Amino acid sequence: MPVGLPSLHYLPPVKPSAIALGTIFNHTASLAIMKPLFGDTYARAQRANSSEEFFKTREAATAAAAWGSSLVGSAIQTYGVGALINATGTLTYKGASYLGSLVFMASFAPSFVSQVFQEKRPLDTVAIGALARVFETIGLSLFLTWWGTRTNPFD
């Protein structure tokens, strides 16, 4: 038997509109963390002599790359949470909050321990990051459950 590329039919389908709206929801939550970066960048753009001059700067390229990678990351995370909702058969908000809590613990616990004990960051900074992550995980799973993730709800 020839060795080929792995098949994608093992990945659970997720309704495209759920991915699109979940990406917007998740990206908005992640931008709340990056708002100071974009706020400062936007203010500098306003002070620049011309928009062409600003867009040629390295700062604009960095901001665009951060925004683009955040958008792609939001889309991937949205698909992952939607696929988990479908694969586990989650239909209730209680189940979605449990699923989102598990995703939150799996994704934030290692960085929480590192930020508090190793990096010794201020707790208010860590708390803001945790709150944003709660919206990106538990909030996203509740939102996707409300919207619906199944491509065929009768399956």
JSON list of C-alpha atoms in Angstrom, two decimals, residues 21-120:
[
{"chain": "A", "resi": 21, "resn": "LEU", "atom": "CA", "xyz": [-18.51, 34.21, 13.37]},
{"chain": "A", "resi": 22, "resn": "GLY", "atom": "CA", "xyz": [-16.42, 32.39, 15.96]},
{"chain": "A", "resi": 23, "resn": "THR", "atom": "CA", "xyz": [-13.27, 33.83, 14.38]},
{"chain": "A", "resi": 24, "resn": "ILE", "atom": "CA", "xyz": [-14.70, 37.35, 14.71]},
{"chain": "A", "resi": 25, "resn": "PHE", "atom": "CA", "xyz": [-15.73, 36.65, 18.32]},
{"chain": "A", "resi": 26, "resn": "ASN", "atom": "CA", "xyz": [-12.36, 35.15, 19.22]},
{"chain": "A", "resi": 27, "resn": "HIS", "atom": "CA", "xyz": [-10.34, 37.76, 17.33]},
{"chain": "A", "resi": 28, "resn": "THR", "atom": "CA", "xyz": [-12.20, 40.56, 19.11]},
{"chain": "A", "resi": 29, "resn": "ALA", "atom": "CA", "xyz": [-11.40, 38.98, 22.47]},
{"chain": "A", "resi": 30, "resn": "SER", "atom": "CA", "xyz": [-7.72, 38.60, 21.58]},
{"chain": "A", "resi": 31, "resn": "LEU", "atom": "CA", "xyz": [-7.53, 42.18, 20.27]},
{"chain": "A", "resi": 32, "resn": "ALA", "atom": "CA", "xyz": [-8.56, 43.38, 23.72]},
{"chain": "A", "resi": 33, "resn": "ILE", "atom": "CA", "xyz": [-5.11, 42.24, 24.87]},
{"chain": "A", "resi": 34, "resn": "MET", "atom": "CA", "xyz": [-3.29, 43.74, 21.87]},
{"chain": "A", "resi": 35, "resn": "LYS", "atom": "CA", "xyz": [-5.25, 47.02, 21.95]},
{"chain": "A", "resi": 36, "resn": "PRO", "atom": "CA", "xyz": [-2.39, 49.03, 23.48]},
{"chain": "A", "resi": 37, "resn": "LEU", "atom": "CA", "xyz": [-0.15, 48.00, 20.57]},
{"chain": "A", "resi": 38, "resn": "PHE", "atom": "CA", "xyz": [-2.68, 49.03, 17.97]},
{"chain": "A", "resi": 39, "resn": "GLY", "atom": "CA", "xyz": [-3.74, 52.13, 19.90]},
{"chain": "A", "resi": 40, "resn": "ASP", "atom": "CA", "xyz": [-0.18, 53.49, 19.96]},
{"chain": "A", "resi": 41, "resn": "THR", "atom": "CA", "xyz": [0.39, 52.51, 16.35]},
{"chain": "A", "resi": 42, "resn": "TYR", "atom": "CA", "xyz": [-2.82, 54.22, 15.25]},
{"chain": "A", "resi": 43, "resn": "ALA", "atom": "CA", "xyz": [-1.87, 57.41, 17.12]},
{"chain": "A", "resi": 44, "resn": "ARG", "atom": "CA", "xyz": [1.53, 57.46, 15.41]},
{"chain": "A", "resi": 45, "resn": "ALA", "atom": "CA", "xyz": [-0.16, 56.94, 12.05]},
{"chain": "A", "resi": 46, "resn": "GLN", "atom": "CA", "xyz": [-2.32, 59.98, 12.70]},
{"chain": "A", "resi": 47, "resn": "ARG", "atom": "CA", "xyz": [0.76, 62.07, 13.51]},
{"chain": "A", "resi": 48, "resn": "ALA", "atom": "CA", "xyz": [2.65, 60.92, 10.38]},
{"chain": "A", "resi": 49, "resn": "ASN", "atom": "CA", "xyz": [2.83, 63.36, 7.49]},
{"chain": "A", "resi": 50, "resn": "SER", "atom": "CA", "xyz": [1.17, 60.96, 5.08]},
{"chain": "A", "resi": 51, "resn": "SER", "atom": "CA", "xyz": [-0.41, 57.53, 5.19]},
{"chain": "A", "resi": 52, "resn": "GLU", "atom": "CA", "xyz": [2.08, 56.26, 2.60]},
{"chain": "A", "resi": 53, "resn": "GLU", "atom": "CA", "xyz": [4.97, 57.28, 4.84]},
{"chain": "A", "resi": 54, "resn": "PHE", "atom": "CA", "xyz": [3.47, 55.44, 7.80]},
{"chain": "A", "resi": 55, "resn": "PHE", "atom": "CA", "xyz": [2.72, 52.25, 5.88]},
{"chain": "A", "resi": 56, "resn": "LYS", "atom": "CA", "xyz": [6.36, 52.03, 4.80]},
{"chain": "A", "resi": 57, "resn": "THR", "atom": "CA", "xyz": [7.53, 51.87, 8.42]},
{"chain": "A", "resi": 58, "resn": "ARG", "atom": "CA", "xyz": [8.62, 48.71, 10.17]},
{"chain": "A", "resi": 59, "resn": "GLU", "atom": "CA", "xyz": [6.11, 49.38, 12.93]},
{"chain": "A", "resi": 60, "resn": "ALA", "atom": "CA", "xyz": [3.22, 49.16, 10.46]},
{"chain": "A", "resi": 61, "resn": "ALA", "atom": "CA", "xyz": [4.55, 45.88, 9.09]},
{"chain": "A", "resi": 62, "resn": "THR", "atom": "CA", "xyz": [4.86, 44.50, 12.63]},
{"chain": "A", "resi": 63, "resn": "ALA", "atom": "CA", "xyz": [1.32, 45.56, 13.52]},
{"chain": "A", "resi": 64, "resn": "ALA", "atom": "CA", "xyz": [-0.05, 44.04, 10.30]},
{"chain": "A", "resi": 65, "resn": "ALA", "atom": "CA", "xyz": [1.78, 40.77, 10.94]},
{"chain": "A", "resi": 66, "resn": "ALA", "atom": "CA", "xyz": [0.49, 40.63, 14.52]},
{"chain": "A", "resi": 67, "resn": "TRP", "atom": "CA", "xyz": [-3.07, 41.32, 13.36]},
{"chain": "A", "resi": 68, "resn": "GLY", "atom": "CA", "xyz": [-2.87, 38.73, 10.58]},
{"chain": "A", "resi": 69, "resn": "SER", "atom": "CA", "xyz": [-1.39, 36.01, 12.75]},
{"chain": "A", "resi": 70, "resn": "SER", "atom": "CA", "xyz": [-3.98, 36.73, 15.43]},
{"chain": "A", "resi": 71, "resn": "LEU", "atom": "CA", "xyz": [-6.77, 36.41, 12.87]},
{"chain": "A", "resi": 72, "resn": "VAL", "atom": "CA", "xyz": [-5.41, 33.09, 11.55]},
{"chain": "A", "resi": 73, "resn": "GLY", "atom": "CA", "xyz": [-4.90, 31.82, 15.11]},
{"chain": "A", "resi": 74, "resn": "SER", "atom": "CA", "xyz": [-8.47, 32.78, 15.98]},
{"chain": "A", "resi": 75, "resn": "ALA", "atom": "CA", "xyz": [-9.80, 30.86, 12.98]},
{"chain": "A", "resi": 76, "resn": "ILE", "atom": "CA", "xyz": [-7.79, 27.75, 13.86]},
{"chain": "A", "resi": 77, "resn": "GLN", "atom": "CA", "xyz": [-8.87, 27.90, 17.51]},
{"chain": "A", "resi": 78, "resn": "THR", "atom": "CA", "xyz": [-12.49, 28.38, 16.45]},
{"chain": "A", "resi": 79, "resn": "TYR", "atom": "CA", "xyz": [-12.35, 25.32, 14.21]},
{"chain": "A", "resi": 80, "resn": "GLY", "atom": "CA", "xyz": [-10.72, 23.31, 17.00]},
{"chain": "A", "resi": 81, "resn": "VAL", "atom": "CA", "xyz": [-13.36, 24.22, 19.58]},
{"chain": "A", "resi": 82, "resn": "GLY", "atom": "CA", "xyz": [-16.16, 23.64, 17.04]},
{"chain": "A", "resi": 83, "resn": "ALA", "atom": "CA", "xyz": [-14.69, 20.26, 16.13]},
{"chain": "A", "resi": 84, "resn": "LEU", "atom": "CA", "xyz": [-14.50, 19.33, 19.82]},
{"chain": "A", "resi": 85, "resn": "ILE", "atom": "CA", "xyz": [-18.12, 20.37, 20.30]},
{"chain": "A", "resi": 86, "resn": "ASN", "atom": "CA", "xyz": [-19.15, 18.17, 17.38]},
{"chain": "A", "resi": 87, "resn": "ALA", "atom": "CA", "xyz": [-16.91, 15.23, 18.29]},
{"chain": "A", "resi": 88, "resn": "THR", "atom": "CA", "xyz": [-18.12, 15.15, 21.90]},
{"chain": "A", "resi": 89, "resn": "GLY", "atom": "CA", "xyz": [-21.77, 15.66, 20.97]},
{"chain": "A", "resi": 90, "resn": "THR", "atom": "CA", "xyz": [-22.09, 18.72, 23.19]},
{"chain": "A", "resi": 91, "resn": "LEU", "atom": "CA", "xyz": [-25.57, 20.21, 22.88]},
{"chain": "A", "resi": 92, "resn": "THR", "atom": "CA", "xyz": [-26.09, 22.18, 26.09]},
{"chain": "A", "resi": 93, "resn": "TYR", "atom": "CA", "xyz": [-24.60, 25.37, 27.46]},
{"chain": "A", "resi": 94, "resn": "LYS", "atom": "CA", "xyz": [-23.54, 23.46, 30.58]},
{"chain": "A", "resi": 95, "resn": "GLY", "atom": "CA", "xyz": [-21.63, 20.98, 28.45]},
{"chain": "A", "resi": 96, "resn": "ALA", "atom": "CA", "xyz": [-20.13, 23.83, 26.41]},
{"chain": "A", "resi": 97, "resn": "SER", "atom": "CA", "xyz": [-18.95, 25.59, 29.56]},
{"chain": "A", "resi": 98, "resn": "TYR", "atom": "CA", "xyz": [-17.33, 22.37, 30.80]},
{"chain": "A", "resi": 99, "resn": "LEU", "atom": "CA", "xyz": [-15.66, 21.84, 27.42]},
{"chain": "A", "resi": 100, "resn": "GLY", "atom": "CA", "xyz": [-14.49, 25.45, 27.31]},
{"chain": "A", "resi": 101, "resn": "SER", "atom": "CA", "xyz": [-13.15, 25.11, 30.86]},
{"chain": "A", "resi": 102, "resn": "LEU", "atom": "CA", "xyz": [-11.10, 22.09, 29.85]},
{"chain": "A", "resi": 103, "resn": "VAL", "atom": "CA", "xyz": [-9.70, 23.96, 26.84]},
{"chain": "A", "resi": 104, "resn": "PHE", "atom": "CA", "xyz": [-8.95, 26.93, 29.13]},
{"chain": "A", "resi": 105, "resn": "MET", "atom": "CA", "xyz": [-7.09, 24.77, 31.65]},
{"chain": "A", "resi": 106, "resn": "ALA", "atom": "CA", "xyz": [-5.14, 22.97, 28.93]},
{"chain": "A", "resi": 107, "resn": "SER", "atom": "CA", "xyz": [-4.14, 26.16, 27.16]},
{"chain": "A", "resi": 108, "resn": "PHE", "atom": "CA", "xyz": [-3.63, 28.64, 30.00]},
{"chain": "A", "resi": 109, "resn": "ALA", "atom": "CA", "xyz": [-2.43, 26.60, 32.99]},
{"chain": "A", "resi": 110, "resn": "PRO", "atom": "CA", "xyz": [1.17, 26.17, 31.78]},
{"chain": "A", "resi": 111, "resn": "SER", "atom": "CA", "xyz": [1.60, 29.86, 30.97]},
{"chain": "A", "resi": 112, "resn": "PHE", "atom": "CA", "xyz": [-0.12, 30.86, 34.23]},
{"chain": "A", "resi": 113, "resn": "VAL", "atom": "CA", "xyz": [2.33, 28.86, 36.30]},
{"chain": "A", "resi": 114, "resn": "SER", "atom": "CA", "xyz": [5.24, 30.21, 34.27]},
{"chain": "A", "resi": 115, "resn": "GLN", "atom": "CA", "xyz": [4.08, 33.83, 34.50]},
{"chain": "A", "resi": 116, "resn": "VAL", "atom": "CA", "xyz": [3.41, 33.74, 38.24]},
{"chain": "A", "resi": 117, "resn": "PHE", "atom": "CA", "xyz": [6.24, 31.59, 39.57]},
{"chain": "A", "resi": 118, "resn": "GLN", "atom": "CA", "xyz": [9.05, 31.82, 37.04]},
{"chain": "A", "resi": 119, "resn": "GLU", "atom": "CA", "xyz": [8.65, 35.23, 35.41]},
{"chain": "A", "resi": 120, "resn": "LYS", "atom": "CA", "xyz": [7.10, 36.78, 38.56]}
]
